[in-house]
Amino acid sequence: SMMQRRHHHQVAAVVAIFLSICSLELVQSCDFCDRNFLESDGGFAKFYPRFLGTWSYAGDWQGNPFFYCYDCQGLRAFLLYVNGHWAITDCKPDDPSACGGGAHQVLMSPRADDATVCPHQLPSEGWSYCSGELSPGGICSEYSGDDTIKFTCV
């Protein structure tokens, strides 16, 4: 009947909208790896050897996965997607009081226009680390490059 046909069209439309919303959600985040081993043979390893270790999935932050290092000598740090790149920070940027007024980005990935590329999928070239002084407000006085950064899915 006409009524049944109209109902089927409405159901199909609702299903189509639901599927498109679901796929949008999937597109915004990357295909993350539960455990990512960070290594470097460059300046980052010399400045921050304590951050070389296994970064494990710890939840979601602003719609993207974030990672915590459980074997980084007890240091509190996060690997998360912020301002167009992945970064290791000493606290989450939305909780600046934990870090004296701002999150310090001690390691920054090359620009990633969206978070569909996870850390283990990024190239080694183009990373930079804080090689200067950290000061309140999330400020680092100087950054240097390290083209040996590698996150490996383990």
mmCIF file of C-alpha atoms in Angstrom:
data_model
loop_
_atom_site.group_PDB
_atom_site.id
_atom_site.type_symbol
_atom_site.label_atom_id
_atom_site.label_comp_id
_atom_site.label_asym_id
_atom_site.label_seq_id
_atom_site.Cartn_x
_atom_site.Cartn_y
_atom_site.Cartn_z
ATOM 1 C CA SER A 1 0.000 0.000 0.000
ATOM 2 C CA MET A 2 0.929 3.635 -0.342
ATOM 3 C CA MET A 3 1.260 4.036 3.426
ATOM 4 C CA GLN A 4 3.671 1.093 3.724
ATOM 5 C CA ARG A 5 5.812 2.406 0.874
ATOM 6 C CA ARG A 6 6.058 5.829 2.496
ATOM 7 C CA HIS A 7 7.031 4.199 5.809
ATOM 8 C CA HIS A 8 9.775 2.171 4.061
ATOM 9 C CA HIS A 9 11.144 5.357 2.466
ATOM 10 C CA GLN A 10 11.209 7.092 5.856
ATOM 11 C CA VAL A 11 12.981 4.131 7.471
ATOM 12 C CA ALA A 12 15.489 4.027 4.603
ATOM 13 C CA ALA A 13 16.131 7.757 4.975
ATOM 14 C CA VAL A 14 16.681 7.436 8.721
ATOM 15 C CA VAL A 15 19.065 4.495 8.178
ATOM 16 C CA ALA A 16 20.975 6.459 5.499
ATOM 17 C CA ILE A 17 21.324 9.470 7.823
ATOM 18 C CA PHE A 18 22.444 7.247 10.690
ATOM 19 C CA LEU A 19 25.061 5.526 8.513
ATOM 20 C CA SER A 20 26.403 8.840 7.219
ATOM 21 C CA ILE A 21 26.720 10.149 10.801
ATOM 22 C CA CYS A 22 28.535 6.972 11.839
ATOM 23 C CA SER A 23 30.941 7.196 8.921
ATOM 24 C CA LEU A 24 31.623 10.872 9.723
ATOM 25 C CA GLU A 25 32.607 9.880 13.226
ATOM 26 C CA LEU A 26 34.948 7.209 11.864
ATOM 27 C CA VAL A 27 36.556 9.589 9.402
ATOM 28 C CA GLN A 28 37.478 12.111 12.118
ATOM 29 C CA SER A 29 39.640 9.760 14.156
ATOM 30 C CA CYS A 30 42.569 7.591 13.162
ATOM 31 C CA ASP A 31 42.919 3.828 13.181
ATOM 32 C CA PHE A 32 44.926 3.902 16.387
ATOM 33 C CA CYS A 33 47.307 1.324 17.743
ATOM 34 C CA ASP A 34 46.886 0.321 21.404
ATOM 35 C CA ARG A 35 50.630 0.382 22.111
ATOM 36 C CA ASN A 36 53.180 2.598 20.326
ATOM 37 C CA PHE A 37 56.907 2.319 21.007
ATOM 38 C CA LEU A 38 58.719 5.659 20.649
ATOM 39 C CA GLU A 39 62.346 5.725 19.582
ATOM 40 C CA SER A 40 64.813 8.391 18.448
ATOM 41 C CA ASP A 41 68.507 8.502 17.568
ATOM 42 C CA GLY A 42 68.561 12.301 17.464
ATOM 43 C CA GLY A 43 68.362 15.297 19.739
ATOM 44 C CA PHE A 44 65.043 14.295 21.286
ATOM 45 C CA ALA A 45 66.664 11.135 22.691
ATOM 46 C CA LYS A 46 69.455 13.217 24.217
ATOM 47 C CA PHE A 47 67.128 15.829 25.759
ATOM 48 C CA TYR A 48 64.267 13.531 26.758
ATOM 49 C CA PRO A 49 65.462 9.905 27.029
ATOM 50 C CA ARG A 50 62.785 9.311 29.686
ATOM 51 C CA PHE A 51 60.055 9.669 27.039
ATOM 52 C CA LEU A 52 61.396 6.833 24.903
ATOM 53 C CA GLY A 53 59.135 3.929 25.700
ATOM 54 C CA THR A 54 55.722 2.467 25.125
ATOM 55 C CA TRP A 55 52.806 4.874 24.768
ATOM 56 C CA SER A 56 49.512 3.089 25.394
ATOM 57 C CA TYR A 57 45.965 4.081 24.477
ATOM 58 C CA ALA A 58 44.429 5.757 27.518
ATOM 59 C CA GLY A 59 41.093 7.076 26.254
ATOM 60 C CA ASP A 60 39.708 9.843 24.099
ATOM 61 C CA TRP A 61 40.485 13.543 24.285
ATOM 62 C CA GLN A 62 38.463 15.987 22.172
ATOM 63 C CA GLY A 63 37.237 13.169 19.911
ATOM 64 C CA ASN A 64 40.651 11.638 19.240
ATOM 65 C CA PRO A 65 42.609 8.904 20.972
ATOM 66 C CA PHE A 66 45.268 9.925 23.460
ATOM 67 C CA PHE A 67 48.145 7.912 24.855
ATOM 68 C CA TYR A 68 50.003 7.707 28.159
ATOM 69 C CA CYS A 69 53.521 6.415 28.751
ATOM 70 C CA TYR A 70 53.463 3.767 31.466
ATOM 71 C CA ASP A 71 57.187 2.968 31.311
ATOM 72 C CA CYS A 72 58.575 6.526 31.167
ATOM 73 C CA GLN A 73 60.143 6.463 34.645
ATOM 74 C CA GLY A 74 56.926 7.534 36.324
ATOM 75 C CA LEU A 75 56.605 10.807 34.425
ATOM 76 C CA ARG A 76 53.183 12.176 33.726
ATOM 77 C CA ALA A 77 52.899 12.997 30.038
ATOM 78 C CA PHE A 78 50.383 12.602 27.244
ATOM 79 C CA LEU A 79 50.571 12.008 23.519
ATOM 80 C CA LEU A 80 47.581 13.720 21.967
ATOM 81 C CA TYR A 81 46.335 15.526 18.874
ATOM 82 C CA VAL A 82 46.361 19.279 19.450
ATOM 83 C CA ASN A 83 46.335 22.287 17.104
ATOM 84 C CA GLY A 84 46.911 20.314 13.906
ATOM 85 C CA HIS A 85 49.637 17.935 15.040
ATOM 86 C CA TRP A 86 50.413 15.150 17.496
ATOM 87 C CA ALA A 87 52.341 16.269 20.557
ATOM 88 C CA ILE A 88 53.782 14.955 23.780
ATOM 89 C CA THR A 89 52.599 17.335 26.473
ATOM 90 C CA ASP A 90 53.112 17.467 30.217
ATOM 91 C CA CYS A 91 49.384 17.923 30.757
ATOM 92 C CA LYS A 92 46.196 18.160 28.745
ATOM 93 C CA PRO A 93 45.757 21.660 27.307
ATOM 94 C CA ASP A 94 42.277 21.919 28.814
ATOM 95 C CA ASP A 95 43.755 21.322 32.302
ATOM 96 C CA PRO A 96 46.542 23.945 32.371
ATOM 97 C CA SER A 97 46.539 24.379 36.152
ATOM 98 C CA ALA A 98 48.243 20.983 36.399
ATOM 99 C CA CYS A 99 51.275 22.418 34.572
ATOM 100 C CA GLY A 100 51.673 25.924 35.905
ATOM 101 C CA GLY A 101 49.304 27.678 33.536
ATOM 102 C CA GLY A 102 49.848 25.886 30.241
ATOM 103 C CA ALA A 103 50.672 22.581 28.591
ATOM 104 C CA HIS A 104 54.244 22.362 27.323
ATOM 105 C CA GLN A 105 54.628 20.575 23.991
ATOM 106 C CA VAL A 106 57.967 18.808 24.373
ATOM 107 C CA LEU A 107 57.607 16.945 21.060
ATOM 108 C CA MET A 108 55.535 17.958 18.021
ATOM 109 C CA SER A 109 54.833 15.927 14.905
ATOM 110 C CA PRO A 110 54.849 17.305 11.397
ATOM 111 C CA ARG A 111 51.566 19.022 10.557
ATOM 112 C CA ALA A 112 48.644 16.592 10.248
ATOM 113 C CA ASP A 113 45.611 18.450 8.918
ATOM 114 C CA ASP A 114 43.290 16.048 10.653
ATOM 115 C CA ALA A 115 43.622 13.286 13.187
ATOM 116 C CA THR A 116 42.998 10.483 10.688
ATOM 117 C CA VAL A 117 46.751 9.777 10.711
ATOM 118 C CA CYS A 118 47.884 8.235 13.982
ATOM 119 C CA PRO A 119 51.392 8.597 15.449
ATOM 120 C CA HIS A 120 52.591 5.217 14.165
ATOM 121 C CA GLN A 121 51.597 6.269 10.617
ATOM 122 C CA LEU A 122 53.571 9.531 10.599
ATOM 123 C CA PRO A 123 56.925 9.923 8.811
ATOM 124 C CA SER A 124 60.135 10.327 10.836
ATOM 125 C CA GLU A 125 60.929 13.605 9.094
ATOM 126 C CA GLY A 126 59.596 16.907 10.349
ATOM 127 C CA TRP A 127 59.329 16.346 14.111
ATOM 128 C CA SER A 128 60.504 19.063 16.506
ATOM 129 C CA TYR A 129 61.225 19.004 20.219
ATOM 130 C CA CYS A 130 61.690 21.631 22.899
ATOM 131 C CA SER A 131 65.448 22.200 23.107
ATOM 132 C CA GLY A 132 65.139 25.413 25.110
ATOM 133 C CA GLU A 133 63.773 26.415 28.475
ATOM 134 C CA LEU A 134 60.274 25.510 29.614
ATOM 135 C CA SER A 135 58.511 28.362 31.349
ATOM 136 C CA PRO A 136 55.030 28.879 32.836
ATOM 137 C CA GLY A 137 52.159 29.310 30.427
ATOM 138 C CA GLY A 138 53.186 26.413 28.171
ATOM 139 C CA ILE A 139 56.109 28.306 26.650
ATOM 140 C CA CYS A 140 59.248 26.696 25.239
ATOM 141 C CA SER A 141 61.982 29.168 24.324
ATOM 142 C CA GLU A 142 63.375 27.148 21.396
ATOM 143 C CA TYR A 143 62.573 24.109 19.232
ATOM 144 C CA SER A 144 64.964 21.906 17.261
ATOM 145 C CA GLY A 145 64.275 19.290 14.610
ATOM 146 C CA ASP A 146 64.635 15.525 14.944
ATOM 147 C CA ASP A 147 64.165 13.425 11.808
ATOM 148 C CA THR A 148 64.724 10.118 13.630
ATOM 149 C CA ILE A 149 61.456 10.041 15.607
ATOM 150 C CA LYS A 150 59.570 6.799 15.098
ATOM 151 C CA PHE A 151 56.458 5.384 16.728
ATOM 152 C CA THR A 152 56.109 1.653 16.083
ATOM 153 C CA CYS A 153 52.920 -0.260 16.729
ATOM 154 C CA VAL A 154 53.822 -3.091 19.135
#
